[in-house]
Amino acid sequence: MTEEKIIPWEKLPITNTFMFNKVMTSDLDACRGVIETLLGIKISRVECVQDEKTLEVDALAKGVRFDVYVSNSTQVFDVELQMVNRGDLPMRARYYQSVADVDALNRGMGYSALKENYTLFLCPFDLFGKNLPVYTFENVCKEDPGIKLNDKTLKVFYNFKRYDMIPDEERKRLLEFFSSGRSASKLTGRLDVILKELRGKQKWRNEYMTWEMMLKERHDDGIAIGEKRGEKRGRAEGMAAGKIETARNMLKNGISADLITKCTGISAQQISELL
């Protein structure tokens, strides 16, 4: 997830989390094309694409919410749009993969049944400060880097502001689209068309306006209540209280639990308790 600036619906770019999620889930072929281009691989099929997919291992463990979660019988792809560098992406990638693995492996199944797990972060910043456009990580032997662990996991961090350094033309144009909105390939042309189609749909405009309002309420309520506490802990508690109050108001207005979770970040269990 990302921190969002309020942008008019008519100008909403693909680098807005709400729009990114809608674009990636509204056209399976385009979604597959984005992942194939980013990774330089072919995906035989896409069976399931979910935006804002939430997974909780158990009641006490920290849950996760994936931006775009794509899967088939042998592979899982988590595509995250991260516009703000909070300094925790490597650890977040580790945890996201572990939670996805727990979700994929049912009781009684062997470890060999684990799917290939790809976690991708699209960012407008250089996470590791080495002036590279892409950082790809897989587990290898420290004593002999030629030996791979072959645990079917891959973590990739893209600095799309340096798209000009990408040698592969298709990938370069895709990252350029995220960086500037300029469409210069068949895939980005398709993404641009989807963007325009989504902007023309009143349903998504209304949902975005609700989502936008909730972002503002979360911000304003959290600050107002938090400032009364007069300390960091109080501020955090105030923001949490603001989320609960926002969810309560949304329930009173008949808004669905799924949308409330997207807008406030509170869990389905908390919403059930409010009900």
PDB file of C-alpha atoms in Angstrom:
ATOM      1  CA  MET A   1       0.000   0.000   0.000  1.00  0.00           C
ATOM      2  CA  THR A   2       1.012   3.588  -0.455  1.00  0.00           C
ATOM      3  CA  GLU A   3       0.394   6.968   1.014  1.00  0.00           C
ATOM      4  CA  GLU A   4      -1.886   8.885  -1.338  1.00  0.00           C
ATOM      5  CA  LYS A   5      -2.221  12.499  -2.392  1.00  0.00           C
ATOM      6  CA  ILE A   6      -5.730  13.555  -3.319  1.00  0.00           C
ATOM      7  CA  ILE A   7      -5.911  13.806  -7.119  1.00  0.00           C
ATOM      8  CA  PRO A   8      -8.975  14.667  -9.252  1.00  0.00           C
ATOM      9  CA  TRP A   9     -10.545  11.579 -10.804  1.00  0.00           C
ATOM     10  CA  GLU A  10     -10.101  12.881 -14.351  1.00  0.00           C
ATOM     11  CA  LYS A  11      -6.318  13.091 -13.858  1.00  0.00           C
ATOM     12  CA  LEU A  12      -5.799   9.965 -11.819  1.00  0.00           C
ATOM     13  CA  PRO A  13      -2.604   8.223 -13.058  1.00  0.00           C
ATOM     14  CA  ILE A  14      -1.691   4.558 -12.876  1.00  0.00           C
ATOM     15  CA  THR A  15       0.631   5.398  -9.969  1.00  0.00           C
ATOM     16  CA  ASN A  16      -2.372   6.041  -7.747  1.00  0.00           C
ATOM     17  CA  THR A  17      -3.028   2.863  -5.735  1.00  0.00           C
ATOM     18  CA  PHE A  18      -6.776   2.908  -6.383  1.00  0.00           C
ATOM     19  CA  MET A  19      -6.315   3.243 -10.155  1.00  0.00           C
ATOM     20  CA  PHE A  20      -3.391   0.799 -10.267  1.00  0.00           C
ATOM     21  CA  ASN A  21      -5.524  -1.859  -8.605  1.00  0.00           C
ATOM     22  CA  LYS A  22      -8.457  -1.281 -10.967  1.00  0.00           C
ATOM     23  CA  VAL A  23      -6.277  -1.325 -14.099  1.00  0.00           C
ATOM     24  CA  MET A  24      -4.538  -4.552 -13.091  1.00  0.00           C
ATOM     25  CA  THR A  25      -7.757  -6.374 -12.202  1.00  0.00           C
ATOM     26  CA  SER A  26     -10.009  -5.163 -15.021  1.00  0.00           C
ATOM     27  CA  ASP A  27      -8.085  -6.800 -17.891  1.00  0.00           C
ATOM     28  CA  LEU A  28      -6.435 -10.185 -17.272  1.00  0.00           C
ATOM     29  CA  ASP A  29      -4.405 -10.087 -20.475  1.00  0.00           C
ATOM     30  CA  ALA A  30      -3.006  -6.654 -19.656  1.00  0.00           C
ATOM     31  CA  CYS A  31      -2.242  -7.774 -16.094  1.00  0.00           C
ATOM     32  CA  ARG A  32      -0.416 -10.829 -17.390  1.00  0.00           C
ATOM     33  CA  GLY A  33       1.431  -8.636 -19.890  1.00  0.00           C
ATOM     34  CA  VAL A  34       2.654  -6.323 -17.130  1.00  0.00           C
ATOM     35  CA  ILE A  35       4.005  -9.210 -15.053  1.00  0.00           C
ATOM     36  CA  GLU A  36       5.567 -10.974 -18.045  1.00  0.00           C
ATOM     37  CA  THR A  37       7.274  -7.757 -19.148  1.00  0.00           C
ATOM     38  CA  LEU A  38       8.562  -6.932 -15.682  1.00  0.00           C
ATOM     39  CA  LEU A  39      10.012 -10.404 -15.136  1.00  0.00           C
ATOM     40  CA  GLY A  40      10.928 -11.346 -18.704  1.00  0.00           C
ATOM     41  CA  ILE A  41       9.037 -14.628 -18.478  1.00  0.00           C
ATOM     42  CA  LYS A  42       5.945 -16.217 -19.999  1.00  0.00           C
ATOM     43  CA  ILE A  43       2.944 -17.080 -17.853  1.00  0.00           C
ATOM     44  CA  SER A  44       0.853 -19.925 -19.211  1.00  0.00           C
ATOM     45  CA  ARG A  45      -2.362 -18.644 -17.665  1.00  0.00           C
ATOM     46  CA  VAL A  46      -3.831 -16.372 -15.021  1.00  0.00           C
ATOM     47  CA  GLU A  47      -6.525 -18.021 -12.944  1.00  0.00           C
ATOM     48  CA  CYS A  48      -7.113 -15.450 -10.227  1.00  0.00           C
ATOM     49  CA  VAL A  49      -6.439 -11.709  -9.941  1.00  0.00           C
ATOM     50  CA  GLN A  50      -7.426  -9.910  -6.763  1.00  0.00           C
ATOM     51  CA  ASP A  51      -6.850  -6.338  -5.674  1.00  0.00           C
ATOM     52  CA  GLU A  52      -6.430  -5.464  -2.005  1.00  0.00           C
ATOM     53  CA  LYS A  53      -6.369  -9.185  -1.129  1.00  0.00           C
ATOM     54  CA  THR A  54      -6.152  -9.568   2.642  1.00  0.00           C
ATOM     55  CA  LEU A  55      -4.570 -12.585   4.350  1.00  0.00           C
ATOM     56  CA  GLU A  56      -4.403 -13.282   8.065  1.00  0.00           C
ATOM     57  CA  VAL A  57      -2.468 -16.284   9.357  1.00  0.00           C
ATOM     58  CA  ASP A  58      -4.288 -16.261  12.695  1.00  0.00           C
ATOM     59  CA  ALA A  59      -5.953 -13.833  15.076  1.00  0.00           C
ATOM     60  CA  LEU A  60      -2.686 -12.796  16.746  1.00  0.00           C
ATOM     61  CA  ALA A  61      -0.405 -12.587  13.689  1.00  0.00           C
ATOM     62  CA  LYS A  62      -0.038  -9.434  11.619  1.00  0.00           C
ATOM     63  CA  GLY A  63      -2.220  -9.633   8.524  1.00  0.00           C
ATOM     64  CA  VAL A  64      -1.172  -8.356   5.100  1.00  0.00           C
ATOM     65  CA  ARG A  65      -3.023  -6.661   2.269  1.00  0.00           C
ATOM     66  CA  PHE A  66      -1.585  -7.183  -1.197  1.00  0.00           C
ATOM     67  CA  ASP A  67      -2.056  -4.481  -3.830  1.00  0.00           C
ATOM     68  CA  VAL A  68      -2.497  -6.969  -6.688  1.00  0.00           C
ATOM     69  CA  TYR A  69      -2.399 -10.716  -6.035  1.00  0.00           C
ATOM     70  CA  VAL A  70      -2.188 -12.959  -9.118  1.00  0.00           C
ATOM     71  CA  SER A  71      -2.085 -16.747  -9.032  1.00  0.00           C
ATOM     72  CA  ASN A  72      -2.406 -19.941 -11.009  1.00  0.00           C
ATOM     73  CA  SER A  73      -1.861 -23.599 -10.126  1.00  0.00           C
ATOM     74  CA  THR A  74       1.937 -23.268  -9.858  1.00  0.00           C
ATOM     75  CA  GLN A  75       2.727 -19.566  -9.362  1.00  0.00           C
ATOM     76  CA  VAL A  76       1.884 -16.617  -7.136  1.00  0.00           C
ATOM     77  CA  PHE A  77       2.651 -13.007  -8.070  1.00  0.00           C
ATOM     78  CA  ASP A  78       2.331 -10.115  -5.643  1.00  0.00           C
ATOM     79  CA  VAL A  79       2.648  -6.751  -7.420  1.00  0.00           C
ATOM     80  CA  GLU A  80       2.997  -3.793  -5.069  1.00  0.00           C
ATOM     81  CA  LEU A  81       2.977  -0.097  -5.944  1.00  0.00           C
ATOM     82  CA  GLN A  82       5.071   1.735  -3.325  1.00  0.00           C
ATOM     83  CA  MET A  83       5.341   5.493  -3.829  1.00  0.00           C
ATOM     84  CA  VAL A  84       6.902   6.333  -0.444  1.00  0.00           C
ATOM     85  CA  ASN A  85      10.161   4.905   0.887  1.00  0.00           C
ATOM     86  CA  ARG A  86       9.501   3.848   4.469  1.00  0.00           C
ATOM     87  CA  GLY A  87      12.751   1.913   4.737  1.00  0.00           C
ATOM     88  CA  ASP A  88      11.120  -1.450   5.455  1.00  0.00           C
ATOM     89  CA  LEU A  89      10.501  -2.922   1.995  1.00  0.00           C
ATOM     90  CA  PRO A  90      13.038  -5.790   2.246  1.00  0.00           C
ATOM     91  CA  MET A  91      11.462  -7.039   5.483  1.00  0.00           C
ATOM     92  CA  ARG A  92       7.990  -6.443   4.121  1.00  0.00           C
ATOM     93  CA  ALA A  93       8.815  -8.540   1.048  1.00  0.00           C
ATOM     94  CA  ARG A  94      10.052 -11.344   3.301  1.00  0.00           C
ATOM     95  CA  TYR A  95       6.871 -11.313   5.395  1.00  0.00           C
ATOM     96  CA  TYR A  96       4.533 -11.061   2.407  1.00  0.00           C
ATOM     97  CA  GLN A  97       6.096 -14.135   0.825  1.00  0.00           C
ATOM     98  CA  SER A  98       5.861 -16.102   4.066  1.00  0.00           C
ATOM     99  CA  VAL A  99       2.176 -15.280   4.537  1.00  0.00           C
ATOM    100  CA  ALA A 100       1.409 -16.194   0.917  1.00  0.00           C
ATOM    101  CA  ASP A 101       3.164 -19.523   1.439  1.00  0.00           C
ATOM    102  CA  VAL A 102       1.152 -20.292   4.562  1.00  0.00           C
ATOM    103  CA  ASP A 103      -2.036 -19.502   2.661  1.00  0.00           C
ATOM    104  CA  ALA A 104      -1.055 -21.738  -0.271  1.00  0.00           C
ATOM    105  CA  LEU A 105      -0.024 -24.812   1.739  1.00  0.00           C
ATOM    106  CA  ASN A 106      -2.959 -26.687   3.201  1.00  0.00           C
ATOM    107  CA  ARG A 107      -2.773 -29.161   6.060  1.00  0.00           C
ATOM    108  CA  GLY A 108      -1.247 -32.463   4.960  1.00  0.00           C
ATOM    109  CA  MET A 109       0.450 -31.072   1.868  1.00  0.00           C
ATOM    110  CA  GLY A 110       4.190 -31.548   1.358  1.00  0.00           C
ATOM    111  CA  TYR A 111       6.572 -28.596   1.083  1.00  0.00           C
ATOM    112  CA  SER A 112       7.236 -29.461  -2.541  1.00  0.00           C
ATOM    113  CA  ALA A 113       3.676 -28.290  -3.239  1.00  0.00           C
ATOM    114  CA  LEU A 114       4.652 -24.685  -2.536  1.00  0.00           C
ATOM    115  CA  LYS A 115       4.177 -22.468  -5.579  1.00  0.00           C
ATOM    116  CA  GLU A 116       6.734 -20.244  -7.267  1.00  0.00           C
ATOM    117  CA  ASN A 117       6.483 -16.966  -5.355  1.00  0.00           C
ATOM    118  CA  TYR A 118       7.303 -13.624  -6.996  1.00  0.00           C
ATOM    119  CA  THR A 119       7.099 -10.368  -5.039  1.00  0.00           C
ATOM    120  CA  LEU A 120       7.460  -7.209  -7.134  1.00  0.00           C
ATOM    121  CA  PHE A 121       7.691  -3.624  -5.859  1.00  0.00           C
ATOM    122  CA  LEU A 122       7.216  -0.737  -8.304  1.00  0.00           C
ATOM    123  CA  CYS A 123       8.819   2.386  -6.809  1.00  0.00           C
ATOM    124  CA  PRO A 124       9.774   5.930  -7.917  1.00  0.00           C
ATOM    125  CA  PHE A 125      12.935   5.837  -5.798  1.00  0.00           C
ATOM    126  CA  ASP A 126      16.254   3.992  -5.561  1.00  0.00           C
ATOM    127  CA  LEU A 127      15.763   1.718  -2.557  1.00  0.00           C
ATOM    128  CA  PHE A 128      19.384   0.586  -2.309  1.00  0.00           C
ATOM    129  CA  GLY A 129      21.128   3.740  -3.518  1.00  0.00           C
ATOM    130  CA  LYS A 130      23.258   2.057  -6.213  1.00  0.00           C
ATOM    131  CA  ASN A 131      21.690   3.890  -9.157  1.00  0.00           C
ATOM    132  CA  LEU A 132      20.196   0.732 -10.646  1.00  0.00           C
ATOM    133  CA  PRO A 133      16.759   0.555 -12.270  1.00  0.00           C
ATOM    134  CA  VAL A 134      16.101  -3.014 -11.064  1.00  0.00           C
ATOM    135  CA  TYR A 135      17.275  -5.020  -8.039  1.00  0.00           C
ATOM    136  CA  THR A 136      16.551  -8.765  -8.217  1.00  0.00           C
ATOM    137  CA  PHE A 137      17.102 -11.093  -5.279  1.00  0.00           C
ATOM    138  CA  GLU A 138      17.104 -14.872  -4.980  1.00  0.00           C
ATOM    139  CA  ASN A 139      18.684 -17.136  -2.380  1.00  0.00           C
ATOM    140  CA  VAL A 140      22.172 -18.363  -3.285  1.00  0.00           C
ATOM    141  CA  CYS A 141      24.999 -20.028  -1.371  1.00  0.00           C
ATOM    142  CA  LYS A 142      27.289 -17.471   0.275  1.00  0.00           C
ATOM    143  CA  GLU A 143      30.351 -19.699  -0.141  1.00  0.00           C
ATOM    144  CA  ASP A 144      29.588 -20.528  -3.759  1.00  0.00           C
ATOM    145  CA  PRO A 145      27.160 -18.066  -5.442  1.00  0.00           C
ATOM    146  CA  GLY A 146      26.813 -20.523  -8.305  1.00  0.00           C
ATOM    147  CA  ILE A 147      24.723 -22.755  -6.038  1.00  0.00           C
ATOM    148  CA  LYS A 148      21.092 -21.657  -5.833  1.00  0.00           C
ATOM    149  CA  LEU A 149      18.769 -22.656  -3.033  1.00  0.00           C
ATOM    150  CA  ASN A 150      15.962 -23.221  -5.577  1.00  0.00           C
ATOM    151  CA  ASP A 151      13.259 -22.363  -3.073  1.00  0.00           C
ATOM    152  CA  LYS A 152      11.092 -20.920  -5.872  1.00  0.00           C
ATOM    153  CA  THR A 153      11.121 -17.361  -4.505  1.00  0.00           C
ATOM    154  CA  LEU A 154      12.114 -14.111  -6.149  1.00  0.00           C
ATOM    155  CA  LYS A 155      11.983 -10.532  -4.899  1.00  0.00           C
ATOM    156  CA  VAL A 156      12.348  -7.655  -7.361  1.00  0.00           C
ATOM    157  CA  PHE A 157      12.449  -3.925  -6.655  1.00  0.00           C
ATOM    158  CA  TYR A 158      12.000  -1.536  -9.601  1.00  0.00           C
ATOM    159  CA  ASN A 159      13.130   2.089  -9.606  1.00  0.00           C
ATOM    160  CA  PHE A 160      10.906   3.206 -12.480  1.00  0.00           C
ATOM    161  CA  LYS A 161      12.363   6.729 -12.484  1.00  0.00           C
ATOM    162  CA  ARG A 162      15.498   5.226 -14.071  1.00  0.00           C
ATOM    163  CA  TYR A 163      13.658   3.496 -16.897  1.00  0.00           C
ATOM    164  CA  ASP A 164      16.193   4.987 -19.325  1.00  0.00           C
ATOM    165  CA  MET A 165      18.822   2.536 -18.022  1.00  0.00           C
ATOM    166  CA  ILE A 166      16.761  -0.565 -18.911  1.00  0.00           C
ATOM    167  CA  PRO A 167      18.223  -2.440 -21.927  1.00  0.00           C
ATOM    168  CA  ASP A 168      15.037  -4.389 -22.694  1.00  0.00           C
ATOM    169  CA  GLU A 169      12.838  -2.118 -24.814  1.00  0.00           C
ATOM    170  CA  GLU A 170       9.446  -3.455 -23.671  1.00  0.00           C
ATOM    171  CA  ARG A 171      10.341  -3.243 -19.992  1.00  0.00           C
ATOM    172  CA  LYS A 172      11.813   0.219 -20.508  1.00  0.00           C
ATOM    173  CA  ARG A 173       8.577   1.493 -22.056  1.00  0.00           C
ATOM    174  CA  LEU A 174       6.479  -0.049 -19.301  1.00  0.00           C
ATOM    175  CA  LEU A 175       8.520   1.596 -16.540  1.00  0.00           C
ATOM    176  CA  GLU A 176       8.493   4.841 -18.514  1.00  0.00           C
ATOM    177  CA  PHE A 177       4.687   4.676 -18.458  1.00  0.00           C
ATOM    178  CA  PHE A 178       4.761   4.483 -14.662  1.00  0.00           C
ATOM    179  CA  SER A 179       7.289   7.297 -14.490  1.00  0.00           C
ATOM    180  CA  SER A 180       5.743   9.806 -16.884  1.00  0.00           C
ATOM    181  CA  GLY A 181       2.441   8.417 -18.170  1.00  0.00           C
ATOM    182  CA  ARG A 182       3.845   8.397 -21.720  1.00  0.00           C
ATOM    183  CA  SER A 183       2.656   5.446 -23.814  1.00  0.00           C
ATOM    184  CA  ALA A 184       5.209   4.168 -26.347  1.00  0.00           C
ATOM    185  CA  SER A 185       4.470   0.448 -26.740  1.00  0.00           C
ATOM    186  CA  LYS A 186       1.581  -1.892 -27.473  1.00  0.00           C
ATOM    187  CA  LEU A 187       1.254  -2.881 -23.795  1.00  0.00           C
ATOM    188  CA  THR A 188       1.369   0.681 -22.444  1.00  0.00           C
ATOM    189  CA  GLY A 189      -1.078   1.714 -25.153  1.00  0.00           C
ATOM    190  CA  ARG A 190      -3.478  -0.900 -23.831  1.00  0.00           C
ATOM    191  CA  LEU A 191      -2.933   0.288 -20.256  1.00  0.00           C
ATOM    192  CA  ASP A 192      -3.610   3.858 -21.343  1.00  0.00           C
ATOM    193  CA  VAL A 193      -6.881   2.789 -22.973  1.00  0.00           C
ATOM    194  CA  ILE A 194      -7.922   0.974 -19.784  1.00  0.00           C
ATOM    195  CA  LEU A 195      -7.123   4.090 -17.746  1.00  0.00           C
ATOM    196  CA  LYS A 196      -9.355   6.227 -19.952  1.00  0.00           C
ATOM    197  CA  GLU A 197     -12.150   3.652 -19.889  1.00  0.00           C
ATOM    198  CA  LEU A 198     -12.051   3.467 -16.097  1.00  0.00           C
ATOM    199  CA  ARG A 199     -12.133   7.255 -15.760  1.00  0.00           C
ATOM    200  CA  GLY A 200     -15.332   7.215 -17.812  1.00  0.00           C
ATOM    201  CA  LYS A 201     -17.166   4.800 -15.519  1.00  0.00           C
ATOM    202  CA  GLN A 202     -19.380   6.456 -12.930  1.00  0.00           C
ATOM    203  CA  LYS A 203     -19.221   3.390 -10.681  1.00  0.00           C
ATOM    204  CA  TRP A 204     -15.473   3.718 -10.197  1.00  0.00           C
ATOM    205  CA  ARG A 205     -15.711   7.500  -9.882  1.00  0.00           C
ATOM    206  CA  ASN A 206     -18.176   7.094  -7.002  1.00  0.00           C
ATOM    207  CA  GLU A 207     -16.058   4.441  -5.314  1.00  0.00           C
ATOM    208  CA  TYR A 208     -12.951   6.599  -5.666  1.00  0.00           C
ATOM    209  CA  MET A 209     -14.771   9.598  -4.173  1.00  0.00           C
ATOM    210  CA  THR A 210     -15.763   7.442  -1.186  1.00  0.00           C
ATOM    211  CA  TRP A 211     -12.209   6.118  -0.889  1.00  0.00           C
ATOM    212  CA  GLU A 212     -10.824   9.668  -1.199  1.00  0.00           C
ATOM    213  CA  MET A 213     -13.180  10.914   1.503  1.00  0.00           C
ATOM    214  CA  MET A 214     -12.151   8.121   3.821  1.00  0.00           C
ATOM    215  CA  LEU A 215      -8.462   8.928   3.282  1.00  0.00           C
ATOM    216  CA  LYS A 216      -9.114  12.514   4.303  1.00  0.00           C
ATOM    217  CA  GLU A 217     -11.194  11.482   7.307  1.00  0.00           C
ATOM    218  CA  ARG A 218      -8.511   9.040   8.428  1.00  0.00           C
ATOM    219  CA  HIS A 219      -5.938  11.816   8.187  1.00  0.00           C
ATOM    220  CA  ASP A 220      -8.013  14.548   9.833  1.00  0.00           C
ATOM    221  CA  ASP A 221      -9.511  12.369  12.565  1.00  0.00           C
ATOM    222  CA  GLY A 222      -6.170  10.826  13.401  1.00  0.00           C
ATOM    223  CA  ILE A 223      -4.481  14.202  13.730  1.00  0.00           C
ATOM    224  CA  ALA A 224      -7.310  15.797  15.685  1.00  0.00           C
ATOM    225  CA  ILE A 225      -7.573  13.010  18.232  1.00  0.00           C
ATOM    226  CA  GLY A 226      -3.861  12.345  18.304  1.00  0.00           C
ATOM    227  CA  GLU A 227      -2.971  15.948  19.039  1.00  0.00           C
ATOM    228  CA  LYS A 228      -5.173  15.823  22.109  1.00  0.00           C
ATOM    229  CA  ARG A 229      -2.989  13.018  23.466  1.00  0.00           C
ATOM    230  CA  GLY A 230       0.060  15.217  23.121  1.00  0.00           C
ATOM    231  CA  GLU A 231       2.507  12.396  22.381  1.00  0.00           C
ATOM    232  CA  LYS A 232       3.371   9.862  19.665  1.00  0.00           C
ATOM    233  CA  ARG A 233       1.563   7.010  21.316  1.00  0.00           C
ATOM    234  CA  GLY A 234      -1.538   9.119  21.756  1.00  0.00           C
ATOM    235  CA  ARG A 235      -1.332  10.150  18.121  1.00  0.00           C
ATOM    236  CA  ALA A 236      -1.275   6.513  17.022  1.00  0.00           C
ATOM    237  CA  GLU A 237      -4.177   5.654  19.317  1.00  0.00           C
ATOM    238  CA  GLY A 238      -6.063   8.662  18.017  1.00  0.00           C
ATOM    239  CA  MET A 239      -5.611   7.590  14.416  1.00  0.00           C
ATOM    240  CA  ALA A 240      -6.857   4.110  15.309  1.00  0.00           C
ATOM    241  CA  ALA A 241      -9.887   5.612  17.024  1.00  0.00           C
ATOM    242  CA  GLY A 242     -10.492   7.768  13.972  1.00  0.00           C
ATOM    243  CA  LYS A 243     -10.539   4.686  11.745  1.00  0.00           C
ATOM    244  CA  ILE A 244     -13.088   2.983  13.996  1.00  0.00           C
ATOM    245  CA  GLU A 245     -15.308   6.059  14.021  1.00  0.00           C
ATOM    246  CA  THR A 246     -15.062   6.347  10.233  1.00  0.00           C
ATOM    247  CA  ALA A 247     -15.989   2.672   9.827  1.00  0.00           C
ATOM    248  CA  ARG A 248     -18.936   3.133  12.180  1.00  0.00           C
ATOM    249  CA  ASN A 249     -20.221   6.047  10.101  1.00  0.00           C
ATOM    250  CA  MET A 250     -19.777   4.091   6.867  1.00  0.00           C
ATOM    251  CA  LEU A 251     -21.775   1.174   8.279  1.00  0.00           C
ATOM    252  CA  LYS A 252     -24.567   3.564   9.214  1.00  0.00           C
ATOM    253  CA  ASN A 253     -24.653   4.713   5.586  1.00  0.00           C
ATOM    254  CA  GLY A 254     -24.932   1.179   4.241  1.00  0.00           C
ATOM    255  CA  ILE A 255     -21.426   0.916   2.756  1.00  0.00           C
ATOM    256  CA  SER A 256     -20.172  -2.648   2.260  1.00  0.00           C
ATOM    257  CA  ALA A 257     -17.680  -4.252   4.643  1.00  0.00           C
ATOM    258  CA  ASP A 258     -15.206  -4.893   1.806  1.00  0.00           C
ATOM    259  CA  LEU A 259     -15.090  -1.222   0.840  1.00  0.00           C
ATOM    260  CA  ILE A 260     -14.807  -0.193   4.505  1.00  0.00           C
ATOM    261  CA  THR A 261     -11.767  -2.465   4.861  1.00  0.00           C
ATOM    262  CA  LYS A 262     -10.181  -0.909   1.762  1.00  0.00           C
ATOM    263  CA  CYS A 263     -10.823   2.629   2.936  1.00  0.00           C
ATOM    264  CA  THR A 264      -9.931   2.328   6.624  1.00  0.00           C
ATOM    265  CA  GLY A 265      -7.537  -0.590   6.817  1.00  0.00           C
ATOM    266  CA  ILE A 266      -9.363  -2.151   9.751  1.00  0.00           C
ATOM    267  CA  SER A 267      -9.950  -5.902   9.641  1.00  0.00           C
ATOM    268  CA  ALA A 268     -13.103  -7.770   8.721  1.00  0.00           C
ATOM    269  CA  GLN A 269     -13.231  -9.053  12.326  1.00  0.00           C
ATOM    270  CA  GLN A 270     -13.294  -5.490  13.678  1.00  0.00           C
ATOM    271  CA  ILE A 271     -16.082  -4.583  11.264  1.00  0.00           C
ATOM    272  CA  SER A 272     -18.021  -7.630  12.407  1.00  0.00           C
ATOM    273  CA  GLU A 273     -17.627  -6.496  16.021  1.00  0.00           C
ATOM    274  CA  LEU A 274     -18.910  -3.036  15.102  1.00  0.00           C
ATOM    275  CA  LEU A 275     -21.940  -4.641  13.461  1.00  0.00           C
TER     276      LEU A 275
END
